[in-house]
Amino acid sequence: MIAGQAQSSRHEVLTVVGPTAVGKTAVAIALARSLAGEIVSADSRQVYRGMDIGTAKPTADEQALVRHHLIDIVDPSEAYDAARFAADAEEAIVDLIARGATPLVAGGTGFYVASLFRGLFEGPGRSPEARATLTKRAESEGVTALHQELERVDPASAERIHVNDLSRVIRALEVYATTGRPLSEWQEEPARVPAFSARYVGLTLPREKLYDRIDRRVDAMMTAGLLAEVEGLVSRGALSPDMPAASAVGYRELLPVVERGEGDLAEAVALIKRNSRRYAKRQMTWFRSIEDVAWFDLDDRTPDDAAAAILALPAERGRPTS
């Protein structure tokens, strides 16, 4: 536990957050090894089987060092949302505590972290009739037309949901069609009571260094075989544009190249870099909105040095650290 950690009626879980490519995996592994702990991943893309390179999934060697949970648990064709994550993560944390292991949550999907520690209202129940109608419309009009409609009736959800994420577009329109209220409004309703609280540590880098690291990581992913990974998923029928996982950065840009030969590969790589930088900016905006994050600059720090400094942080929350 972090020195001076405040006690709470709920078990407090050390939670490492930050933008893509900042170095969360390496620092989380160093922390988990120091704490005799295991990592619960809070990454909405690493849950998908077969999507390894483009999601920067922990390598086999890294997973051998520290056990990871909620990685490779669903197929790309399956919908997986924040509510399901919260239930799965709570189950994993309960099991870790029962076994005497220290749980450590690490990831960059802010909506997942919020669902676990703040609780999110799940919205009204499903309507098979509305979903069937919207599915037929998607087949005839295309998902872009549905997303444009979502922009009109629920701009907040449209901003958060990628145009190719058909299942989530349909869910948001289904809620509006059956209740007359946007999903984003429903999600502001009183939420379930979370089982755990978070002790947040946020990882940062100077923007120019983070963006350079993002660009270099994308290049490394391409060298490691990201294109071949996408080609293999498509050839096996494991990934197509209408699947929930297809909205993941790195995959959505390469799918048109692989499936239809549309676009230049170099242009697709440039888009991956641009979209990754934009995603990192959105992540930082989300996590900066959490008041009790102790921010820690990773500039010129090794993961082990960073972990040691994090474990020595005082109990006061929310102040910048260096």
GROMACS .gro file of N, CA and C in nm, residues 28-82:
model
  165
   28ALA      N    1   0.298  -0.052  -1.401
   28ALA     CA    2   0.205  -0.138  -1.327
   28ALA      C    3   0.271  -0.271  -1.291
   29ILE      N    4   0.349  -0.326  -1.383
   29ILE     CA    5   0.418  -0.452  -1.354
   29ILE      C    6   0.518  -0.433  -1.241
   30ALA      N    7   0.593  -0.324  -1.245
   30ALA     CA    8   0.689  -0.297  -1.138
   30ALA      C    9   0.619  -0.280  -1.004
   31LEU      N   10   0.505  -0.210  -1.004
   31LEU     CA   11   0.429  -0.193  -0.881
   31LEU      C   12   0.375  -0.327  -0.830
   32ALA      N   13   0.318  -0.406  -0.920
   32ALA     CA   14   0.260  -0.534  -0.880
   32ALA      C   15   0.366  -0.627  -0.823
   33ARG      N   16   0.485  -0.627  -0.881
   33ARG     CA   17   0.592  -0.713  -0.828
   33ARG      C   18   0.634  -0.667  -0.689
   34SER      N   19   0.635  -0.536  -0.665
   34SER     CA   20   0.671  -0.485  -0.533
   34SER      C   21   0.564  -0.516  -0.430
   35LEU      N   22   0.440  -0.523  -0.474
   35LEU     CA   23   0.327  -0.541  -0.383
   35LEU      C   24   0.278  -0.685  -0.374
   36ALA      N   25   0.347  -0.778  -0.442
   36ALA     CA   26   0.299  -0.917  -0.451
   36ALA      C   27   0.155  -0.917  -0.501
   37GLY      N   28   0.135  -0.842  -0.608
   37GLY     CA   29  -0.001  -0.825  -0.658
   37GLY      C   30  -0.022  -0.878  -0.798
   38GLU      N   31  -0.144  -0.861  -0.846
   38GLU     CA   32  -0.183  -0.898  -0.981
   38GLU      C   33  -0.260  -0.781  -1.042
   39ILE      N   34  -0.257  -0.773  -1.175
   39ILE     CA   35  -0.311  -0.658  -1.245
   39ILE      C   36  -0.447  -0.690  -1.307
   40VAL      N   37  -0.542  -0.602  -1.281
   40VAL     CA   38  -0.672  -0.607  -1.347
   40VAL      C   39  -0.671  -0.501  -1.456
   41SER      N   40  -0.672  -0.544  -1.581
   41SER     CA   41  -0.662  -0.451  -1.693
   41SER      C   42  -0.793  -0.374  -1.712
   42ALA      N   43  -0.780  -0.242  -1.727
   42ALA     CA   44  -0.895  -0.156  -1.757
   42ALA      C   45  -0.876  -0.099  -1.896
   43ASP      N   46  -0.870  -0.188  -1.994
   43ASP     CA   47  -0.849  -0.150  -2.134
   43ASP      C   48  -0.958  -0.212  -2.218
   44SER      N   49  -1.036  -0.128  -2.287
   44SER     CA   50  -1.153  -0.177  -2.359
   44SER      C   51  -1.118  -0.255  -2.485
   45ARG      N   52  -0.993  -0.253  -2.528
   45ARG     CA   53  -0.953  -0.325  -2.649
   45ARG      C   54  -0.872  -0.450  -2.619
   46GLN      N   55  -0.801  -0.451  -2.508
   46GLN     CA   56  -0.722  -0.569  -2.474
   46GLN      C   57  -0.808  -0.687  -2.430
   47VAL      N   58  -0.937  -0.664  -2.413
   47VAL     CA   59  -1.027  -0.776  -2.381
   47VAL      C   60  -1.043  -0.869  -2.500
   48TYR      N   61  -1.012  -0.821  -2.622
   48TYR     CA   62  -1.042  -0.899  -2.742
   48TYR      C   63  -0.931  -0.996  -2.779
   49ARG      N   64  -0.971  -1.120  -2.803
   49ARG     CA   65  -0.877  -1.224  -2.843
   49ARG      C   66  -0.824  -1.196  -2.984
   50GLY      N   67  -0.697  -1.222  -3.003
   50GLY     CA   68  -0.637  -1.210  -3.135
   50GLY      C   69  -0.594  -1.070  -3.173
   51MET      N   70  -0.634  -0.971  -3.097
   51MET     CA   71  -0.595  -0.832  -3.124
   51MET      C   72  -0.484  -0.795  -3.027
   52ASP      N   73  -0.364  -0.837  -3.061
   52ASP     CA   74  -0.252  -0.829  -2.968
   52ASP      C   75  -0.159  -0.711  -2.995
   53ILE      N   76  -0.112  -0.702  -3.118
   53ILE     CA   77  -0.013  -0.599  -3.151
   53ILE      C   78  -0.074  -0.460  -3.144
   54GLY      N   79  -0.188  -0.441  -3.210
   54GLY     CA   80  -0.248  -0.309  -3.219
   54GLY      C   81  -0.303  -0.255  -3.088
   55THR      N   82  -0.328  -0.342  -2.991
   55THR     CA   83  -0.377  -0.297  -2.861
   55THR      C   84  -0.265  -0.284  -2.758
   56ALA      N   85  -0.141  -0.309  -2.803
   56ALA     CA   86  -0.026  -0.305  -2.711
   56ALA      C   87  -0.049  -0.393  -2.590
   57LYS      N   88  -0.104  -0.511  -2.616
   57LYS     CA   89  -0.133  -0.606  -2.509
   57LYS      C   90  -0.003  -0.648  -2.440
   58PRO      N   91  -0.004  -0.667  -2.307
   58PRO     CA   92   0.117  -0.716  -2.241
   58PRO      C   93   0.167  -0.844  -2.308
   59THR      N   94   0.297  -0.852  -2.327
   59THR     CA   95   0.355  -0.968  -2.394
   59THR      C   96   0.346  -1.091  -2.305
   60ALA      N   97   0.375  -1.207  -2.363
   60ALA     CA   98   0.376  -1.332  -2.286
   60ALA      C   99   0.476  -1.323  -2.172
   61ASP      N  100   0.592  -1.262  -2.198
   61ASP     CA  101   0.693  -1.248  -2.092
   61ASP      C  102   0.642  -1.157  -1.981
   62GLU      N  103   0.575  -1.048  -2.017
   62GLU     CA  104   0.523  -0.958  -1.915
   62GLU      C  105   0.413  -1.025  -1.833
   63GLN      N  106   0.328  -1.102  -1.899
   63GLN     CA  107   0.222  -1.172  -1.826
   63GLN      C  108   0.278  -1.286  -1.741
   64ALA      N  109   0.397  -1.335  -1.778
   64ALA     CA  110   0.461  -1.437  -1.695
   64ALA      C  111   0.518  -1.374  -1.568
   65LEU      N  112   0.560  -1.249  -1.576
   65LEU     CA  113   0.613  -1.180  -1.459
   65LEU      C  114   0.503  -1.151  -1.358
   66VAL      N  115   0.389  -1.104  -1.407
   66VAL     CA  116   0.275  -1.066  -1.322
   66VAL      C  117   0.148  -1.115  -1.389
   67ARG      N  118   0.063  -1.180  -1.314
   67ARG     CA  119  -0.063  -1.228  -1.371
   67ARG      C  120  -0.154  -1.110  -1.402
   68HIS      N  121  -0.213  -1.114  -1.522
   68HIS     CA  122  -0.307  -1.012  -1.567
   68HIS      C  123  -0.447  -1.071  -1.579
   69HIS      N  124  -0.548  -0.990  -1.549
   69HIS     CA  125  -0.687  -1.031  -1.559
   69HIS      C  126  -0.760  -0.942  -1.660
   70LEU      N  127  -0.866  -0.996  -1.720
   70LEU     CA  128  -0.952  -0.928  -1.816
   70LEU      C  129  -0.878  -0.893  -1.945
   71ILE      N  130  -0.790  -0.982  -1.985
   71ILE     CA  131  -0.725  -0.976  -2.116
   71ILE      C  132  -0.763  -1.103  -2.191
   72ASP      N  133  -0.795  -1.089  -2.321
   72ASP     CA  134  -0.831  -1.205  -2.404
   72ASP      C  135  -0.953  -1.280  -2.348
   73ILE      N  136  -1.060  -1.208  -2.321
   73ILE     CA  137  -1.177  -1.273  -2.260
   73ILE      C  138  -1.298  -1.279  -2.353
   74VAL      N  139  -1.297  -1.202  -2.464
   74VAL     CA  140  -1.410  -1.207  -2.557
   74VAL      C  141  -1.357  -1.205  -2.701
   75ASP      N  142  -1.440  -1.249  -2.794
   75ASP     CA  143  -1.407  -1.243  -2.936
   75ASP      C  144  -1.439  -1.104  -2.990
   76PRO      N  145  -1.372  -1.061  -3.098
   76PRO     CA  146  -1.399  -0.928  -3.154
   76PRO      C  147  -1.544  -0.905  -3.195
   77SER      N  148  -1.618  -1.014  -3.219
   77SER     CA  149  -1.759  -1.000  -3.259
   77SER      C  150  -1.850  -0.971  -3.141
   78GLU      N  151  -1.802  -0.987  -3.019
   78GLU     CA  152  -1.884  -0.970  -2.900
   78GLU      C  153  -1.885  -0.824  -2.854
   79ALA      N  154  -2.000  -0.780  -2.806
   79ALA     CA  155  -2.009  -0.649  -2.741
   79ALA      C  156  -1.961  -0.662  -2.598
   80TYR      N  157  -1.880  -0.568  -2.556
   80TYR     CA  158  -1.830  -0.567  -2.419
   80TYR      C  159  -1.833  -0.422  -2.373
   81ASP      N  160  -1.906  -0.395  -2.264
   81ASP     CA  161  -1.925  -0.257  -2.224
   81ASP      C  162  -1.876  -0.232  -2.083
   82ALA      N  163  -1.893  -0.107  -2.038
   82ALA     CA  164  -1.842  -0.065  -1.908
   82ALA      C  165  -1.912  -0.138  -1.793
   0.00000   0.00000   0.00000
